[in-house]
Amino acid sequence: MSKSASSAEPAGSEQQPATAPAARHTSAPHAEPTRWKALTFIALAQLMVVLDATIVNIALPSAQRDLGISDGNKQWVITAYALAFGGLLLFGGRLADLWGRKRVFVIGLLGFATASAIGGAANGEAMLFGARALQGVFGALLAPAALSLLAVLFTDAKERAKAFGIYGAIAGGGGAVGLILGGVLTEYLDWRWTFFVNIPFAIVAALGAYFVIREPEGGRNRNPLDLAGVVLSTLGLVSLVYGFTRAESDGWSDATTISLFVASVVLLLAFVVVESRVAHPLLPLRVVADRNRGGVYSSLGLAIIAMFGLFLFLTYYLQVVKGYSAMETGFAFLPMIAGMITGSTQIGARLMTRVAPRLLMGPGFLVAALGMLLLTQLEIGSSYAGLILPAQLLLGLGMGTAFMPAMSLATYGIEPRDAGVASAMVNTSQQVGGAIGTALLNTIAASATTSYITSHATAGGNPQLLELRGMVEGYSSAIWWAVGILAVAAVIAVTAINTGRPGGSPAASGGEGAEGLEDATKMPIAMH
């Protein structure tokens, strides 16, 4: 890397145009020839992790009945995974920088497969909860290692755009694919196959990674591990994620919920103080201080808040209100998947090297917000083809277009020694955003539903119809909030992200972020 973060110009400083941009962005002369094969196995691993996030939701009712899990404890099938995954992401990213991304990637895959086998063979709730927590632990190793491998393997601007286009499409659309696969497996086989299906994914990806991926030399961060940072970040993130989980089930005014939020604030503030003072921090503040990366983390987190709420409400609307089966619901999400793939690979990837990232992310979030806006008009008798399908297409196109440059920019220009922890920050913003989205929007929907039913109960009529109307009213109210959240994400993307397009002269920039777009493409690649 030609410049370190410490030598980068301050945020907002003016930079001179690149004198020979064309020369700087030709294909890297020492690029690893197997990088595209490596992308296949990285993408397969990412698909497995994203699928698992939604596939288990479909299987949960069947697993609950089979194992005798109480209503009060069923949330732990989701919560155990979320706490382990969200709490250990920064640690996992740092281990990738320390031990090597390929090694951590393979360990994460094999561990995830083992945990999935335990989950599929569970004979009681304790075994299932433990397996889900173990999946979260190895997922926290796997996810940042996968993204950081892309960051160091694809340094040419055009190739990077294509690679991250594929990765972004999988990251965005994989959750909806999980709904389809979960429905098929649960309906025609058994809920246990929603765990067992991970095993072939993981084994193929691990074998492919072991024999194909060749990680660039000189990118390790061999500094001593920041144990204080590990403890504070893990406890702080666990408290934050669990706080939102508790808020959803027990309310925002619950004493334990409030205590968890207070603890998370104290622990994360202490983490920032420690990181600013130790010689070898777990999360170097230069990673998040750059305005471009900071803009990506915050806008992406907000977009995930909106998206998680949509998946939740649309799933319930289709199954409870419209009477779709689990499999039909999964297939009903196909237009969104098609939109995300198109937006990511055909719009985002093609324009990434021609326009500034903010000109893709901002409009992308606004197009997604327009799709959300259509869904605020949901009624009991709304037409799938007339309302839900076009809304999903807009959502998919917008999110796919925005996610692609966001994923790329989050690690673009980063020093190789920080690639793992920078990738972990992307996953952390998504994980925390998902927890917030589920808790916040579900609370808003529940409150609006209660208000509607209370105000219309005296009018008489069919109680079941009144309940359905109340549910739809609640979904509509929460989706209005999601529209606003996406609009804020668009504003942040346009105002905070000021780097120029990769492949051209950087704009007046936030320091390392824009220079990194130039420097990353010149980084010498020496392979093992």
mmCIF file of C-alpha atoms in Angstrom, residues 52-295:
data_model
loop_
_atom_site.group_PDB
_atom_site.id
_atom_site.type_symbol
_atom_site.label_atom_id
_atom_site.label_comp_id
_atom_site.label_asym_id
_atom_site.label_seq_id
_atom_site.Cartn_x
_atom_site.Cartn_y
_atom_site.Cartn_z
ATOM 1 C CA ASP A 52 -29.172 -19.940 7.147
ATOM 2 C CA ALA A 53 -30.428 -16.577 8.396
ATOM 3 C CA THR A 54 -33.913 -17.188 6.972
ATOM 4 C CA ILE A 55 -34.142 -20.923 6.309
ATOM 5 C CA VAL A 56 -34.356 -21.711 10.036
ATOM 6 C CA ASN A 57 -37.236 -19.245 10.493
ATOM 7 C CA ILE A 58 -39.401 -21.324 8.162
ATOM 8 C CA ALA A 59 -38.513 -24.551 9.985
ATOM 9 C CA LEU A 60 -38.964 -23.135 13.509
ATOM 10 C CA PRO A 61 -42.640 -24.100 14.037
ATOM 11 C CA SER A 62 -41.939 -27.728 13.056
ATOM 12 C CA ALA A 63 -38.821 -27.908 15.227
ATOM 13 C CA GLN A 64 -40.737 -26.426 18.147
ATOM 14 C CA ARG A 65 -43.432 -29.099 17.940
ATOM 15 C CA ASP A 66 -40.963 -31.947 17.441
ATOM 16 C CA LEU A 67 -38.661 -31.024 20.337
ATOM 17 C CA GLY A 68 -41.332 -29.696 22.697
ATOM 18 C CA ILE A 69 -39.854 -26.189 22.861
ATOM 19 C CA SER A 70 -42.035 -23.756 24.793
ATOM 20 C CA ASP A 71 -43.293 -20.495 23.287
ATOM 21 C CA GLY A 72 -41.166 -18.605 25.784
ATOM 22 C CA ASN A 73 -37.977 -20.395 24.723
ATOM 23 C CA LYS A 74 -38.462 -20.667 20.951
ATOM 24 C CA GLN A 75 -36.856 -17.253 20.385
ATOM 25 C CA TRP A 76 -33.518 -18.749 21.484
ATOM 26 C CA VAL A 77 -33.273 -20.653 18.207
ATOM 27 C CA ILE A 78 -32.776 -17.233 16.603
ATOM 28 C CA THR A 79 -31.288 -15.335 19.548
ATOM 29 C CA ALA A 80 -28.512 -17.841 20.353
ATOM 30 C CA TYR A 81 -27.162 -17.483 16.818
ATOM 31 C CA ALA A 82 -27.555 -13.706 16.715
ATOM 32 C CA LEU A 83 -25.732 -13.139 20.013
ATOM 33 C CA ALA A 84 -22.748 -15.335 19.137
ATOM 34 C CA PHE A 85 -22.498 -14.045 15.574
ATOM 35 C CA GLY A 86 -22.977 -10.354 16.364
ATOM 36 C CA GLY A 87 -20.820 -10.386 19.472
ATOM 37 C CA LEU A 88 -17.802 -12.123 17.951
ATOM 38 C CA LEU A 89 -17.637 -10.526 14.488
ATOM 39 C CA LEU A 90 -14.878 -8.030 15.315
ATOM 40 C CA PHE A 91 -12.884 -10.770 17.033
ATOM 41 C CA GLY A 92 -13.369 -13.025 14.008
ATOM 42 C CA GLY A 93 -12.220 -10.282 11.654
ATOM 43 C CA ARG A 94 -9.108 -9.675 13.745
ATOM 44 C CA LEU A 95 -8.294 -13.410 13.789
ATOM 45 C CA ALA A 96 -8.521 -13.410 9.988
ATOM 46 C CA ASP A 97 -5.936 -10.619 9.856
ATOM 47 C CA LEU A 98 -3.735 -12.430 12.401
ATOM 48 C CA TRP A 99 -3.934 -16.094 11.335
ATOM 49 C CA GLY A 100 -4.585 -15.599 7.636
ATOM 50 C CA ARG A 101 -7.921 -15.162 5.869
ATOM 51 C CA LYS A 102 -7.807 -18.452 3.979
ATOM 52 C CA ARG A 103 -7.111 -20.429 7.156
ATOM 53 C CA VAL A 104 -9.869 -18.733 9.145
ATOM 54 C CA PHE A 105 -12.251 -19.089 6.189
ATOM 55 C CA VAL A 106 -11.721 -22.867 6.032
ATOM 56 C CA ILE A 107 -11.935 -23.239 9.839
ATOM 57 C CA GLY A 108 -15.177 -21.261 9.812
ATOM 58 C CA LEU A 109 -16.662 -23.461 7.091
ATOM 59 C CA LEU A 110 -15.778 -26.760 8.767
ATOM 60 C CA GLY A 111 -16.966 -25.497 12.149
ATOM 61 C CA PHE A 112 -20.238 -24.268 10.655
ATOM 62 C CA ALA A 113 -20.795 -27.674 9.045
ATOM 63 C CA THR A 114 -20.145 -29.445 12.354
ATOM 64 C CA ALA A 115 -22.535 -27.151 14.210
ATOM 65 C CA SER A 116 -25.179 -27.694 11.516
ATOM 66 C CA ALA A 117 -24.851 -31.467 11.894
ATOM 67 C CA ILE A 118 -25.357 -31.128 15.661
ATOM 68 C CA GLY A 119 -28.410 -28.919 15.094
ATOM 69 C CA GLY A 120 -29.960 -31.357 12.644
ATOM 70 C CA ALA A 121 -29.422 -34.242 15.075
ATOM 71 C CA ALA A 122 -30.738 -32.302 18.115
ATOM 72 C CA ASN A 123 -32.846 -34.388 20.497
ATOM 73 C CA GLY A 124 -33.889 -31.517 22.748
ATOM 74 C CA GLU A 125 -34.012 -27.745 23.001
ATOM 75 C CA ALA A 126 -30.677 -27.405 24.840
ATOM 76 C CA MET A 127 -28.832 -29.254 22.072
ATOM 77 C CA LEU A 128 -30.522 -27.159 19.393
ATOM 78 C CA PHE A 129 -29.791 -23.856 21.155
ATOM 79 C CA GLY A 130 -26.160 -24.897 21.657
ATOM 80 C CA ALA A 131 -25.817 -25.818 17.988
ATOM 81 C CA ARG A 132 -27.217 -22.452 16.927
ATOM 82 C CA ALA A 133 -24.769 -20.623 19.203
ATOM 83 C CA LEU A 134 -21.913 -22.691 17.755
ATOM 84 C CA GLN A 135 -23.087 -21.810 14.240
ATOM 85 C CA GLY A 136 -22.901 -18.150 15.273
ATOM 86 C CA VAL A 137 -19.333 -18.560 16.580
ATOM 87 C CA PHE A 138 -18.054 -20.074 13.336
ATOM 88 C CA GLY A 139 -20.184 -17.709 11.258
ATOM 89 C CA ALA A 140 -18.355 -14.841 12.975
ATOM 90 C CA LEU A 141 -15.079 -16.321 11.675
ATOM 91 C CA LEU A 142 -16.406 -17.114 8.222
ATOM 92 C CA ALA A 143 -18.227 -13.913 7.230
ATOM 93 C CA PRO A 144 -15.420 -11.338 7.678
ATOM 94 C CA ALA A 145 -12.830 -13.760 6.270
ATOM 95 C CA ALA A 146 -14.904 -14.175 3.093
ATOM 96 C CA LEU A 147 -15.330 -10.445 2.475
ATOM 97 C CA SER A 148 -11.704 -9.627 3.301
ATOM 98 C CA LEU A 149 -10.514 -12.332 0.872
ATOM 99 C CA LEU A 150 -12.397 -10.532 -1.888
ATOM 100 C CA ALA A 151 -10.836 -7.255 -0.789
ATOM 101 C CA VAL A 152 -7.273 -8.537 -1.146
ATOM 102 C CA LEU A 153 -7.773 -10.810 -4.186
ATOM 103 C CA PHE A 154 -9.598 -8.302 -6.421
ATOM 104 C CA THR A 155 -7.680 -5.031 -6.632
ATOM 105 C CA ASP A 156 -8.335 -4.003 -10.238
ATOM 106 C CA ALA A 157 -11.297 -1.609 -10.309
ATOM 107 C CA LYS A 158 -13.310 -3.299 -13.085
ATOM 108 C CA GLU A 159 -12.702 -6.815 -11.799
ATOM 109 C CA ARG A 160 -13.517 -5.698 -8.281
ATOM 110 C CA ALA A 161 -16.830 -4.274 -9.476
ATOM 111 C CA LYS A 162 -17.797 -7.590 -11.077
ATOM 112 C CA ALA A 163 -16.702 -9.644 -8.069
ATOM 113 C CA PHE A 164 -18.535 -7.467 -5.569
ATOM 114 C CA GLY A 165 -21.554 -7.378 -7.866
ATOM 115 C CA ILE A 166 -21.845 -11.153 -7.542
ATOM 116 C CA TYR A 167 -21.157 -11.025 -3.805
ATOM 117 C CA GLY A 168 -23.665 -8.217 -3.271
ATOM 118 C CA ALA A 169 -26.380 -10.066 -5.202
ATOM 119 C CA ILE A 170 -25.890 -13.121 -3.009
ATOM 120 C CA ALA A 171 -25.795 -11.062 0.189
ATOM 121 C CA GLY A 172 -29.003 -9.284 -0.772
ATOM 122 C CA GLY A 173 -31.016 -12.060 -2.387
ATOM 123 C CA GLY A 174 -29.831 -15.081 -0.420
ATOM 124 C CA GLY A 175 -32.254 -14.434 2.412
ATOM 125 C CA ALA A 176 -35.233 -14.702 0.090
ATOM 126 C CA VAL A 177 -33.806 -17.882 -1.450
ATOM 127 C CA GLY A 178 -33.634 -19.232 2.104
ATOM 128 C CA LEU A 179 -37.380 -18.757 2.453
ATOM 129 C CA ILE A 180 -37.960 -20.889 -0.656
ATOM 130 C CA LEU A 181 -35.490 -23.599 0.295
ATOM 131 C CA GLY A 182 -36.719 -23.668 3.886
ATOM 132 C CA GLY A 183 -40.297 -24.084 2.711
ATOM 133 C CA VAL A 184 -39.415 -26.915 0.317
ATOM 134 C CA LEU A 185 -37.285 -28.810 2.840
ATOM 135 C CA THR A 186 -39.759 -28.411 5.687
ATOM 136 C CA GLU A 187 -42.796 -29.311 3.594
ATOM 137 C CA TYR A 188 -41.386 -32.287 1.671
ATOM 138 C CA LEU A 189 -38.612 -33.623 3.933
ATOM 139 C CA ASP A 190 -38.125 -32.594 7.563
ATOM 140 C CA TRP A 191 -37.081 -29.471 9.492
ATOM 141 C CA ARG A 192 -33.749 -31.170 10.297
ATOM 142 C CA TRP A 193 -32.752 -30.823 6.640
ATOM 143 C CA THR A 194 -32.670 -27.049 7.036
ATOM 144 C CA PHE A 195 -29.530 -27.749 9.098
ATOM 145 C CA PHE A 196 -28.155 -30.735 7.169
ATOM 146 C CA VAL A 197 -28.302 -28.811 3.866
ATOM 147 C CA ASN A 198 -25.437 -26.614 5.117
ATOM 148 C CA ILE A 199 -23.031 -29.561 5.277
ATOM 149 C CA PRO A 200 -22.479 -30.129 1.511
ATOM 150 C CA PHE A 201 -22.289 -26.353 0.969
ATOM 151 C CA ALA A 202 -19.579 -26.042 3.616
ATOM 152 C CA ILE A 203 -17.543 -29.086 2.569
ATOM 153 C CA VAL A 204 -17.455 -28.115 -1.114
ATOM 154 C CA ALA A 205 -16.553 -24.504 -0.263
ATOM 155 C CA ALA A 206 -13.846 -25.581 2.227
ATOM 156 C CA LEU A 207 -12.210 -28.044 -0.178
ATOM 157 C CA GLY A 208 -12.354 -25.524 -3.010
ATOM 158 C CA ALA A 209 -10.897 -22.772 -0.824
ATOM 159 C CA TYR A 210 -8.094 -25.012 0.447
ATOM 160 C CA PHE A 211 -6.932 -26.025 -3.021
ATOM 161 C CA VAL A 212 -7.738 -22.865 -5.010
ATOM 162 C CA ILE A 213 -7.353 -19.732 -2.856
ATOM 163 C CA ARG A 214 -3.864 -18.280 -2.694
ATOM 164 C CA GLU A 215 -3.792 -15.343 -0.314
ATOM 165 C CA PRO A 216 -1.438 -12.401 -1.024
ATOM 166 C CA GLU A 217 1.669 -12.229 1.141
ATOM 167 C CA GLY A 218 2.371 -9.333 3.433
ATOM 168 C CA GLY A 219 -1.243 -8.731 4.401
ATOM 169 C CA ARG A 220 -1.199 -10.263 7.886
ATOM 170 C CA ASN A 221 -1.470 -8.219 11.057
ATOM 171 C CA ARG A 222 0.803 -10.131 13.426
ATOM 172 C CA ASN A 223 0.540 -7.672 16.311
ATOM 173 C CA PRO A 224 -0.443 -9.069 19.737
ATOM 174 C CA LEU A 225 -4.161 -9.595 20.253
ATOM 175 C CA ASP A 226 -5.952 -6.773 22.085
ATOM 176 C CA LEU A 227 -7.644 -8.878 24.784
ATOM 177 C CA ALA A 228 -9.283 -5.901 26.512
ATOM 178 C CA GLY A 229 -10.767 -4.838 23.180
ATOM 179 C CA VAL A 230 -12.016 -8.366 22.509
ATOM 180 C CA VAL A 231 -13.800 -8.564 25.887
ATOM 181 C CA LEU A 232 -15.310 -5.054 25.730
ATOM 182 C CA SER A 233 -16.471 -5.310 22.101
ATOM 183 C CA THR A 234 -17.931 -8.783 22.551
ATOM 184 C CA LEU A 235 -19.835 -7.924 25.732
ATOM 185 C CA GLY A 236 -20.941 -4.571 24.316
ATOM 186 C CA LEU A 237 -22.283 -6.020 21.067
ATOM 187 C CA VAL A 238 -23.937 -8.967 22.845
ATOM 188 C CA SER A 239 -25.666 -6.534 25.232
ATOM 189 C CA LEU A 240 -26.810 -4.376 22.310
ATOM 190 C CA VAL A 241 -28.185 -7.244 20.205
ATOM 191 C CA TYR A 242 -29.819 -8.931 23.198
ATOM 192 C CA GLY A 243 -31.296 -5.602 24.286
ATOM 193 C CA PHE A 244 -33.156 -5.275 20.989
ATOM 194 C CA THR A 245 -34.230 -8.904 21.189
ATOM 195 C CA ARG A 246 -35.620 -8.320 24.686
ATOM 196 C CA ALA A 247 -37.316 -5.110 23.550
ATOM 197 C CA GLU A 248 -39.227 -7.060 20.921
ATOM 198 C CA SER A 249 -40.465 -9.710 23.364
ATOM 199 C CA ASP A 250 -40.714 -7.843 26.698
ATOM 200 C CA GLY A 251 -41.112 -4.191 25.697
ATOM 201 C CA TRP A 252 -38.858 -1.140 25.628
ATOM 202 C CA SER A 253 -39.653 -0.145 29.221
ATOM 203 C CA ASP A 254 -38.683 -3.533 30.679
ATOM 204 C CA ALA A 255 -36.015 -3.116 33.372
ATOM 205 C CA THR A 256 -33.753 -5.806 31.894
ATOM 206 C CA THR A 257 -34.056 -4.284 28.411
ATOM 207 C CA ILE A 258 -33.049 -0.841 29.706
ATOM 208 C CA SER A 259 -30.174 -2.349 31.712
ATOM 209 C CA LEU A 260 -28.854 -4.106 28.608
ATOM 210 C CA PHE A 261 -28.911 -0.897 26.574
ATOM 211 C CA VAL A 262 -27.141 1.033 29.351
ATOM 212 C CA ALA A 263 -24.537 -1.729 29.654
ATOM 213 C CA SER A 264 -23.958 -1.753 25.888
ATOM 214 C CA VAL A 265 -23.397 2.017 25.805
ATOM 215 C CA VAL A 266 -20.951 1.890 28.723
ATOM 216 C CA LEU A 267 -19.054 -1.104 27.330
ATOM 217 C CA LEU A 268 -18.824 0.255 23.769
ATOM 218 C CA LEU A 269 -17.695 3.690 24.982
ATOM 219 C CA ALA A 270 -15.032 1.976 27.099
ATOM 220 C CA PHE A 271 -14.061 -0.005 23.993
ATOM 221 C CA VAL A 272 -13.546 3.204 21.992
ATOM 222 C CA VAL A 273 -11.418 4.691 24.781
ATOM 223 C CA VAL A 274 -9.277 1.560 24.996
ATOM 224 C CA GLU A 275 -8.850 1.370 21.221
ATOM 225 C CA SER A 276 -7.651 4.971 21.101
ATOM 226 C CA ARG A 277 -4.918 4.255 23.653
ATOM 227 C CA VAL A 278 -3.561 0.743 23.127
ATOM 228 C CA ALA A 279 -0.623 0.152 20.822
ATOM 229 C CA HIS A 280 -2.278 -2.617 18.797
ATOM 230 C CA PRO A 281 -6.067 -2.145 18.884
ATOM 231 C CA LEU A 282 -8.617 -4.785 17.911
ATOM 232 C CA LEU A 283 -10.403 -2.159 15.785
ATOM 233 C CA PRO A 284 -8.001 0.580 14.655
ATOM 234 C CA LEU A 285 -10.076 3.755 14.738
ATOM 235 C CA ARG A 286 -8.694 4.684 11.320
ATOM 236 C CA VAL A 287 -10.995 1.988 9.902
ATOM 237 C CA VAL A 288 -14.187 3.750 11.009
ATOM 238 C CA ALA A 289 -12.903 7.347 11.178
ATOM 239 C CA ASP A 290 -12.649 7.586 7.393
ATOM 240 C CA ARG A 291 -15.817 9.424 6.318
ATOM 241 C CA ASN A 292 -16.448 7.169 3.338
ATOM 242 C CA ARG A 293 -16.305 3.918 5.280
ATOM 243 C CA GLY A 294 -18.240 5.507 8.138
ATOM 244 C CA GLY A 295 -20.905 6.560 5.647
#
